[in-house]
């Protein structure tokens, strides 16, 4: 008797975290040691970039690059107090997902898993450089993804107009 493909477990979506790791980390303190003499709180600027690529059948690498720049505003000049860049990544098993669901998985779910590790590494690097720890607030990757999709749709609409 043949099994119903709808109930066949081999067709069921499968997701697993295979490996999480730091792919790249760098720290710059361009104005040391003078920067340590200031008591001014810096303005923090954070940029996030997400990338994913297929490795082999059902396996994907997702990377999250976080760049944090601390800027001091003194005497009409902006000075970089420090710049930290961390790329955290993971290898994920994602099988039997529809294309739309896979896209959300790689752009929302996986970055949600990776971000706490990038945030911790940034805090560690900043502290080891001699500054007070920086604790980044959690990010809403659902909203970031929605905004990205809206921007792409707007670009397509502008091309067709």
Backbone as JSON Lines, residues from 0, in Angstrom:
{"i":0,"aa":"X","n":[0.85,-1.18,0.0],"ca":[0.0,0.0,0.0],"c":[0.89,1.24,0.0]}
{"i":1,"aa":"X","n":[0.64,2.18,-0.9],"ca":[1.45,3.41,-1.03],"c":[1.06,4.41,0.05]}
{"i":2,"aa":"X","n":[2.08,5.09,0.54],"ca":[1.8,6.11,1.56],"c":[1.34,7.39,0.89]}
{"i":3,"aa":"X","n":[0.53,8.13,1.59],"ca":[0.08,9.44,1.11],"c":[1.24,10.42,1.24]}
{"i":4,"aa":"X","n":[1.69,11.07,0.12],"ca":[2.81,12.0,0.2],"c":[2.59,13.15,1.18]}
{"i":5,"aa":"X","n":[1.34,13.53,1.39],"ca":[1.06,14.63,2.31],"c":[1.41,14.28,3.75]}
{"i":6,"aa":"X","n":[1.39,12.98,4.07],"ca":[1.71,12.58,5.43],"c":[3.12,12.0,5.53]}
{"i":7,"aa":"X","n":[3.82,11.93,4.41],"ca":[5.19,11.41,4.4],"c":[6.11,12.38,5.13]}
{"i":8,"aa":"X","n":[6.75,11.9,6.18],"ca":[7.61,12.77,7.0],"c":[8.82,13.29,6.24]}
{"i":9,"aa":"X","n":[9.25,12.6,5.18],"ca":[10.41,13.06,4.43],"c":[10.12,14.35,3.67]}
{"i":10,"aa":"X","n":[8.85,14.69,3.46],"ca":[8.47,15.93,2.8],"c":[8.16,17.05,3.8]}
{"i":11,"aa":"X","n":[8.22,16.74,5.07],"ca":[7.92,17.74,6.09],"c":[9.06,18.75,6.17]}
{"i":12,"aa":"X","n":[8.74,20.03,6.4],"ca":[9.8,21.02,6.56],"c":[10.71,20.66,7.73]}
{"i":13,"aa":"X","n":[12.0,20.85,7.53],"ca":[12.99,20.58,8.57],"c":[13.89,21.78,8.73]}
{"i":14,"aa":"X","n":[14.14,22.18,9.98],"ca":[15.01,23.32,10.27],"c":[15.91,22.94,11.45]}
{"i":15,"aa":"X","n":[17.2,23.24,11.32],"ca":[18.12,22.96,12.41],"c":[19.3,23.92,12.35]}
{"i":16,"aa":"X","n":[19.8,24.29,13.51],"ca":[21.01,25.1,13.6],"c":[22.18,24.12,13.6]}
{"i":17,"aa":"X","n":[23.0,24.18,12.58],"ca":[24.15,23.27,12.48],"c":[25.39,23.84,13.17]}
{"i":18,"aa":"X","n":[25.64,25.14,13.0],"ca":[26.85,25.76,13.56],"c":[26.65,27.27,13.61]}
{"i":19,"aa":"X","n":[27.07,27.88,14.73],"ca":[27.1,29.33,14.87],"c":[28.55,29.74,15.11]}
{"i":20,"aa":"X","n":[28.99,30.83,14.48],"ca":[30.39,31.22,14.62],"c":[30.59,32.7,14.29]}
{"i":21,"aa":"X","n":[31.73,33.21,14.72],"ca":[32.16,34.56,14.38],"c":[33.0,34.44,13.12]}
{"i":22,"aa":"X","n":[32.57,35.1,12.06],"ca":[33.27,35.03,10.79],"c":[34.35,36.1,10.68]}
{"i":23,"aa":"X","n":[34.1,37.25,11.29],"ca":[35.04,38.36,11.23],"c":[34.76,39.3,12.41]}
{"i":24,"aa":"X","n":[35.82,39.86,12.97],"ca":[35.67,40.85,14.03],"c":[36.83,41.82,13.94]}
{"i":25,"aa":"X","n":[36.51,43.11,14.01],"ca":[37.57,44.11,14.0],"c":[37.18,45.28,14.89]}
{"i":26,"aa":"X","n":[38.2,45.93,15.4],"ca":[38.02,47.08,16.28],"c":[39.07,48.12,15.93]}
{"i":27,"aa":"X","n":[38.64,49.35,15.81],"ca":[39.57,50.47,15.57],"c":[39.32,51.54,16.62]}
{"i":28,"aa":"X","n":[40.4,52.05,17.18],"ca":[40.35,53.19,18.09],"c":[41.34,54.21,17.5]}
{"i":29,"aa":"X","n":[40.91,54.97,16.49],"ca":[41.84,55.8,15.74],"c":[42.46,56.96,16.51]}
{"i":30,"aa":"X","n":[41.82,57.41,17.56],"ca":[42.33,58.58,18.29],"c":[42.82,58.23,19.69]}
{"i":31,"aa":"X","n":[43.26,56.98,19.87],"ca":[43.82,56.59,21.17],"c":[45.22,57.2,21.27]}
{"i":32,"aa":"X","n":[45.67,57.62,22.4],"ca":[45.04,57.54,23.72],"c":[44.2,58.77,24.07]}
{"i":33,"aa":"X","n":[44.23,59.8,23.2],"ca":[43.52,61.05,23.51],"c":[42.03,60.83,23.79]}
{"i":34,"aa":"X","n":[41.42,59.88,23.09],"ca":[39.99,59.65,23.23],"c":[39.6,59.22,24.64]}
{"i":35,"aa":"X","n":[40.54,58.65,25.38],"ca":[40.24,58.19,26.74],"c":[40.17,59.33,27.74]}
{"i":36,"aa":"X","n":[40.57,60.5,27.34],"ca":[40.55,61.66,28.25],"c":[39.21,62.38,28.24]}
{"i":37,"aa":"X","n":[38.34,62.06,27.3],"ca":[37.05,62.72,27.22],"c":[36.03,62.04,28.12]}
{"i":38,"aa":"X","n":[35.12,62.81,28.62],"ca":[34.02,62.28,29.44],"c":[32.68,62.41,28.71]}
{"i":39,"aa":"X","n":[32.74,62.84,27.47],"ca":[31.54,63.04,26.67],"c":[30.99,61.7,26.22]}
{"i":40,"aa":"X","n":[29.67,61.59,26.27],"ca":[29.03,60.36,25.77],"c":[29.01,60.41,24.25]}
{"i":41,"aa":"X","n":[29.43,59.35,23.6],"ca":[29.43,59.37,22.14],"c":[28.04,59.12,21.56]}
{"i":42,"aa":"X","n":[27.87,59.53,20.33],"ca":[26.68,59.2,19.57],"c":[26.97,57.86,18.9]}
{"i":43,"aa":"X","n":[26.06,56.91,19.03],"ca":[26.28,55.57,18.47],"c":[25.49,55.41,17.17]}
{"i":44,"aa":"X","n":[26.17,54.91,16.16],"ca":[25.56,54.65,14.87],"c":[25.76,53.17,14.56]}
{"i":45,"aa":"X","n":[24.66,52.45,14.33],"ca":[24.77,51.02,14.02],"c":[24.17,50.74,12.65]}
{"i":46,"aa":"X","n":[24.87,49.92,11.91],"ca":[24.39,49.48,10.61],"c":[24.39,47.95,10.62]}
{"i":47,"aa":"X","n":[23.34,47.37,10.07],"ca":[23.18,45.92,10.02],"c":[23.01,45.49,8.56]}
{"i":48,"aa":"X","n":[23.72,44.45,8.18],"ca":[23.57,43.86,6.84],"c":[23.43,42.35,7.0]}
{"i":49,"aa":"X","n":[22.49,41.79,6.27],"ca":[22.23,40.35,6.32],"c":[22.48,39.76,4.94]}
{"i":50,"aa":"X","n":[23.16,38.64,4.91],"ca":[23.41,37.94,3.65],"c":[23.21,36.45,3.87]}
{"i":51,"aa":"X","n":[22.77,35.77,2.83],"ca":[22.63,34.33,2.91],"c":[23.06,33.72,1.58]}
{"i":52,"aa":"X","n":[23.51,32.49,1.67],"ca":[23.89,31.76,0.46],"c":[23.69,30.27,0.69]}
{"i":53,"aa":"X","n":[23.34,29.6,-0.39],"ca":[23.18,28.15,-0.34],"c":[24.56,27.5,-0.33]}
{"i":54,"aa":"X","n":[24.73,26.51,0.53],"ca":[25.99,25.78,0.59],"c":[25.91,24.49,-0.19]}
{"i":55,"aa":"X","n":[24.95,23.69,0.13],"ca":[24.66,22.44,-0.57],"c":[23.19,22.15,-0.32]}
{"i":56,"aa":"X","n":[22.71,21.09,-0.86],"ca":[21.28,20.78,-0.78],"c":[20.73,20.92,0.64]}
{"i":57,"aa":"X","n":[19.9,21.94,0.85],"ca":[19.23,22.14,2.13],"c":[20.04,22.85,3.19]}
{"i":58,"aa":"X","n":[21.3,23.2,2.92],"ca":[22.13,23.89,3.9],"c":[22.43,25.31,3.42]}
{"i":59,"aa":"X","n":[22.33,26.25,4.36],"ca":[22.52,27.65,4.03],"c":[23.42,28.31,5.07]}
{"i":60,"aa":"X","n":[24.25,29.24,4.6],"ca":[25.01,30.09,5.51],"c":[24.3,31.43,5.55]}
{"i":61,"aa":"X","n":[24.01,31.9,6.75],"ca":[23.42,33.22,6.94],"c":[24.41,34.02,7.77]}
{"i":62,"aa":"X","n":[24.74,35.22,7.3],"ca":[25.67,36.06,8.06],"c":[25.01,37.4,8.37]}
{"i":63,"aa":"X","n":[25.35,37.91,9.51],"ca":[24.85,39.19,9.98],"c":[26.06,40.05,10.3]}
{"i":64,"aa":"X","n":[26.21,41.14,9.56],"ca":[27.32,42.06,9.79],"c":[26.77,43.27,10.54]}
{"i":65,"aa":"X","n":[27.35,43.53,11.7],"ca":[26.98,44.68,12.52],"c":[28.18,45.61,12.61]}
{"i":66,"aa":"X","n":[27.96,46.87,12.24],"ca":[29.01,47.88,12.31],"c":[28.54,48.96,13.28]}
{"i":67,"aa":"X","n":[29.3,49.16,14.33],"ca":[28.97,50.15,15.35],"c":[30.06,51.21,15.37]}
{"i":68,"aa":"X","n":[29.66,52.45,15.19],"ca":[30.59,53.57,15.23],"c":[30.18,54.49,16.37]}
{"i":69,"aa":"X","n":[31.14,54.81,17.24],"ca":[30.9,55.76,18.33],"c":[31.58,57.06,17.92]}
{"i":70,"aa":"X","n":[30.78,58.11,17.82],"ca":[31.26,59.4,17.32],"c":[31.16,60.44,18.42]}
{"i":71,"aa":"X","n":[32.26,61.17,18.61],"ca":[32.28,62.3,19.55],"c":[32.13,63.58,18.76]}
{"i":72,"aa":"X","n":[31.27,64.45,19.22],"ca":[31.14,65.76,18.58],"c":[31.82,66.77,19.47]}
{"i":73,"aa":"X","n":[32.96,67.22,18.99],"ca":[33.73,68.21,19.74],"c":[34.22,69.3,18.8]}
{"i":74,"aa":"X","n":[34.09,70.52,19.22],"ca":[34.59,71.68,18.5],"c":[34.34,71.6,16.99]}
{"i":75,"aa":"X","n":[33.09,71.42,16.63],"ca":[32.62,71.41,15.25],"c":[33.18,70.27,14.4]}
{"i":76,"aa":"X","n":[33.91,69.37,14.99],"ca":[34.45,68.23,14.26],"c":[33.87,66.95,14.83]}
{"i":77,"aa":"X","n":[33.67,66.01,13.95],"ca":[33.25,64.69,14.43],"c":[34.48,63.82,14.51]}
{"i":78,"aa":"X","n":[34.68,63.21,15.65],"ca":[35.8,62.3,15.86],"c":[35.26,60.91,16.16]}
{"i":79,"aa":"X","n":[35.86,59.94,15.54],"ca":[35.47,58.56,15.81],"c":[36.15,58.11,17.09]}
{"i":80,"aa":"X","n":[35.35,57.76,18.07],"ca":[35.87,57.24,19.32],"c":[36.34,55.81,19.11]}
{"i":81,"aa":"X","n":[35.45,54.99,18.53],"ca":[35.81,53.62,18.14],"c":[34.87,53.15,17.05]}
{"i":82,"aa":"X","n":[35.34,52.15,16.32],"ca":[34.54,51.52,15.29],"c":[34.71,50.01,15.45]}
{"i":83,"aa":"X","n":[33.59,49.32,15.59],"ca":[33.61,47.87,15.76],"c":[32.78,47.27,14.63]}
{"i":84,"aa":"X","n":[33.34,46.24,14.02],"ca":[32.61,45.52,12.99],"c":[32.69,44.04,13.3]}
{"i":85,"aa":"X","n":[31.54,43.41,13.39],"ca":[31.46,41.98,13.69],"c":[30.55,41.32,12.66]}
{"i":86,"aa":"X","n":[31.03,40.23,12.1],"ca":[30.19,39.41,11.24],"c":[30.02,38.06,11.93]}
{"i":87,"aa":"X","n":[28.8,37.82,12.39],"ca":[28.45,36.53,12.98],"c":[27.69,35.75,11.92]}
{"i":88,"aa":"X","n":[27.88,34.46,11.93],"ca":[27.23,33.64,10.9],"c":[26.77,32.32,11.49]}
{"i":89,"aa":"X","n":[25.98,31.64,10.71],"ca":[25.51,30.33,11.09],"c":[25.27,29.48,9.86]}
{"i":90,"aa":"X","n":[25.4,28.19,10.05],"ca":[25.02,27.23,9.03],"c":[23.72,26.6,9.5]}
{"i":91,"aa":"X","n":[22.73,26.65,8.63],"ca":[21.39,26.17,8.98],"c":[20.92,25.13,7.97]}
{"i":92,"aa":"X","n":[20.26,24.12,8.48],"ca":[19.58,23.15,7.64],"c":[18.15,23.65,7.47]}
{"i":93,"aa":"X","n":[17.73,23.82,6.23],"ca":[16.36,24.26,5.94],"c":[15.89,23.48,4.72]}
{"i":94,"aa":"X","n":[15.08,22.48,4.95],"ca":[14.61,21.61,3.86],"c":[13.1,21.63,3.77]}
{"i":95,"aa":"X","n":[12.62,21.51,2.54],"ca":[11.19,21.35,2.24],"c":[10.34,22.55,2.65]}
{"i":96,"aa":"X","n":[10.91,23.75,2.53],"ca":[10.16,24.98,2.79],"c":[9.75,25.58,1.45]}
{"i":97,"aa":"X","n":[8.53,26.1,1.35],"ca":[8.17,26.85,0.15],"c":[9.11,28.07,0.02]}
{"i":98,"aa":"X","n":[9.29,28.56,-1.2],"ca":[10.24,29.65,-1.46],"c":[10.0,30.86,-0.57]}
{"i":99,"aa":"X","n":[8.75,31.29,-0.43],"ca":[8.44,32.46,0.41],"c":[8.8,32.21,1.87]}
{"i":100,"aa":"X","n":[8.49,31.03,2.36],"ca":[8.8,30.7,3.76],"c":[10.3,30.6,3.97]}
{"i":101,"aa":"X","n":[11.03,30.06,2.99],"ca":[12.48,29.96,3.09],"c":[13.11,31.35,3.14]}
{"i":102,"aa":"X","n":[12.59,32.27,2.34],"ca":[13.09,33.63,2.33],"c":[12.91,34.29,3.7]}
{"i":103,"aa":"X","n":[11.76,34.11,4.31],"ca":[11.52,34.66,5.66],"c":[12.42,33.98,6.68]}
{"i":104,"aa":"X","n":[12.59,32.7,6.56],"ca":[13.46,31.94,7.47],"c":[14.88,32.49,7.43]}
{"i":105,"aa":"X","n":[15.41,32.71,6.22],"ca":[16.8,33.17,6.06],"c":[16.99,34.64,6.4]}
{"i":106,"aa":"X","n":[15.93,35.45,6.28],"ca":[16.06,36.9,6.51],"c":[15.5,37.38,7.84]}
{"i":107,"aa":"X","n":[14.75,36.53,8.53],"ca":[14.15,36.92,9.81],"c":[14.55,35.96,10.93]}
{"i":108,"aa":"X","n":[14.2,34.7,10.76],"ca":[14.44,33.72,11.82],"c":[15.93,33.54,12.12]}
{"i":109,"aa":"X","n":[16.72,33.29,11.08],"ca":[18.16,33.07,11.29],"c":[18.86,34.3,11.87]}
{"i":110,"aa":"X","n":[18.61,35.52,11.36],"ca":[19.22,36.7,12.0],"c":[18.81,36.87,13.46]}
{"i":111,"aa":"X","n":[17.57,36.51,13.79],"ca":[17.14,36.56,15.19],"c":[17.96,35.62,16.06]}
{"i":112,"aa":"X","n":[18.38,34.5,15.5],"ca":[19.2,33.54,16.23],"c":[20.64,34.05,16.36]}
{"i":113,"aa":"X","n":[21.16,34.65,15.29],"ca":[22.56,35.08,15.24],"c":[22.82,36.37,16.02]}
{"i":114,"aa":"X","n":[21.88,37.31,16.01],"ca":[22.11,38.65,16.56],"c":[22.63,38.66,18.0]}
{"i":115,"aa":"X","n":[22.09,37.87,18.91],"ca":[22.62,37.93,20.29],"c":[24.12,37.63,20.38]}
{"i":116,"aa":"X","n":[24.61,36.78,19.51],"ca":[26.04,36.46,19.51],"c":[26.86,37.64,18.98]}
{"i":117,"aa":"X","n":[26.37,38.3,17.95],"ca":[27.06,39.5,17.43],"c":[27.04,40.6,18.48]}
{"i":118,"aa":"X","n":[25.9,40.77,19.14],"ca":[25.76,41.8,20.18],"c":[26.75,41.55,21.32]}
{"i":119,"aa":"X","n":[26.88,40.3,21.72],"ca":[27.82,39.96,22.8],"c":[29.26,40.21,22.37]}
{"i":120,"aa":"X","n":[29.6,39.85,21.16],"ca":[30.97,40.06,20.67],"c":[31.3,41.55,20.59]}
{"i":121,"aa":"X","n":[30.36,42.36,20.15],"ca":[30.58,43.81,20.1],"c":[30.83,44.35,21.5]}
{"i":122,"aa":"X","n":[30.01,43.96,22.46],"ca":[30.18,44.41,23.83],"c":[31.54,43.99,24.38]}
{"i":123,"aa":"X","n":[31.94,42.75,24.12],"ca":[33.24,42.26,24.58],"c":[34.39,43.05,23.98]}
{"i":124,"aa":"X","n":[34.34,43.3,22.67],"ca":[35.42,44.03,22.01],"c":[35.53,45.46,22.55]}
{"i":125,"aa":"X","n":[34.39,46.12,22.72],"ca":[34.38,47.5,23.22],"c":[34.96,47.54,24.63]}
{"i":126,"aa":"X","n":[34.57,46.6,25.47],"ca":[35.08,46.55,26.85],"c":[36.57,46.26,26.87]}
{"i":127,"aa":"X","n":[37.02,45.33,26.05],"ca":[38.45,44.99,26.01],"c":[39.29,46.15,25.48]}
{"i":128,"aa":"X","n":[38.67,47.04,24.72],"ca":[39.37,48.22,24.2],"c":[39.49,49.32,25.25]}
{"i":129,"aa":"X","n":[38.85,49.13,26.41],"ca":[38.97,50.1,27.5],"c":[37.79,51.03,27.66]}
{"i":130,"aa":"X","n":[36.7,50.76,26.95],"ca":[35.51,51.6,27.04],"c":[34.43,50.9,27.87]}
{"i":131,"aa":"X","n":[33.44,51.68,28.25],"ca":[32.29,51.1,28.95],"c":[31.56,50.17,27.98]}
{"i":132,"aa":"X","n":[30.97,49.08,28.48],"ca":[30.28,48.15,27.57],"c":[29.13,48.83,26.83]}
{"i":133,"aa":"X","n":[28.9,48.38,25.63],"ca":[27.78,48.84,24.81],"c":[26.81,47.68,24.72]}
{"i":134,"aa":"X","n":[25.58,47.93,25.1],"ca":[24.55,46.9,25.02],"c":[23.55,47.32,23.95]}
{"i":135,"aa":"X","n":[23.56,46.63,22.83],"ca":[22.65,46.95,21.75],"c":[21.27,46.38,22.05]}
{"i":136,"aa":"X","n":[20.27,47.18,21.78],"ca":[18.89,46.73,21.98],"c":[18.54,45.67,20.95]}
{"i":137,"aa":"X","n":[17.63,44.78,21.29],"ca":[17.18,43.79,20.31],"c":[16.62,44.49,19.07]}
{"i":138,"aa":"X","n":[16.76,43.84,17.93],"ca":[16.26,44.39,16.68],"c":[15.04,43.62,16.21]}
{"i":139,"aa":"X","n":[14.17,44.3,15.49],"ca":[12.98,43.69,14.95],"c":[13.26,43.3,13.49]}
{"i":140,"aa":"X","n":[13.73,42.09,13.27],"ca":[14.08,41.65,11.92],"c":[12.85,41.47,11.05]}
{"i":141,"aa":"X","n":[11.68,41.22,11.64],"ca":[10.44,41.16,10.87],"c":[10.19,42.5,10.2]}
{"i":142,"aa":"X","n":[10.31,43.57,10.96],"ca":[10.07,44.91,10.43],"c":[11.15,45.3,9.42]}
{"i":143,"aa":"X","n":[12.39,44.95,9.68],"ca":[13.47,45.26,8.74],"c":[13.21,44.55,7.4]}
{"i":144,"aa":"X","n":[12.79,43.31,7.45],"ca":[12.5,42.54,6.24],"c":[11.32,43.16,5.49]}
{"i":145,"aa":"X","n":[10.28,43.54,6.21],"ca":[9.1,44.15,5.6],"c":[9.49,45.45,4.88]}
{"i":146,"aa":"X","n":[10.3,46.27,5.54],"ca":[10.74,47.53,4.93],"c":[11.6,47.28,3.68]}
{"i":147,"aa":"X","n":[12.44,46.26,3.74],"ca":[13.27,45.91,2.59],"c":[12.38,45.48,1.42]}
{"i":148,"aa":"X","n":[11.38,44.66,1.69],"ca":[10.48,44.21,0.63],"c":[9.69,45.37,0.04]}
{"i":149,"aa":"X","n":[9.24,46.3,0.88],"ca":[8.51,47.48,0.39],"c":[9.41,48.35,-0.48]}
{"i":150,"aa":"X","n":[10.66,48.53,-0.07],"ca":[11.6,49.34,-0.85],"c":[11.86,48.7,-2.21]}
{"i":151,"aa":"X","n":[12.01,47.37,-2.27],"ca":[12.21,46.67,-3.53],"c":[10.97,46.8,-4.43]}
{"i":152,"aa":"X","n":[9.8,46.68,-3.84],"ca":[8.56,46.82,-4.6],"c":[8.44,48.23,-5.17]}
{"i":153,"aa":"X","n":[8.82,49.23,-4.38],"ca":[8.78,50.62,-4.84],"c":[9.75,50.85,-5.98]}
{"i":154,"aa":"X","n":[10.95,50.25,-5.89],"ca":[11.93,50.38,-6.96],"c":[11.4,49.76,-8.26]}
{"i":155,"aa":"X","n":[10.78,48.61,-8.13],"ca":[10.2,47.95,-9.32],"c":[9.09,48.8,-9.92]}
{"i":156,"aa":"X","n":[8.26,49.39,-9.07],"ca":[7.17,50.25,-9.56],"c":[7.74,51.47,-10.27]}
{"i":157,"aa":"X","n":[8.82,52.03,-9.74],"ca":[9.43,53.2,-10.37],"c":[10.05,52.85,-11.72]}
{"i":158,"aa":"X","n":[10.62,51.64,-11.85],"ca":[11.21,51.22,-13.12],"c":[10.15,51.05,-14.2]}
{"i":159,"aa":"X","n":[8.96,50.58,-13.78],"ca":[7.89,50.32,-14.74],"c":[7.15,51.59,-15.12]}
{"i":160,"aa":"X","n":[7.27,52.62,-14.29],"ca":[6.54,53.87,-14.57],"c":[7.23,54.73,-15.59]}
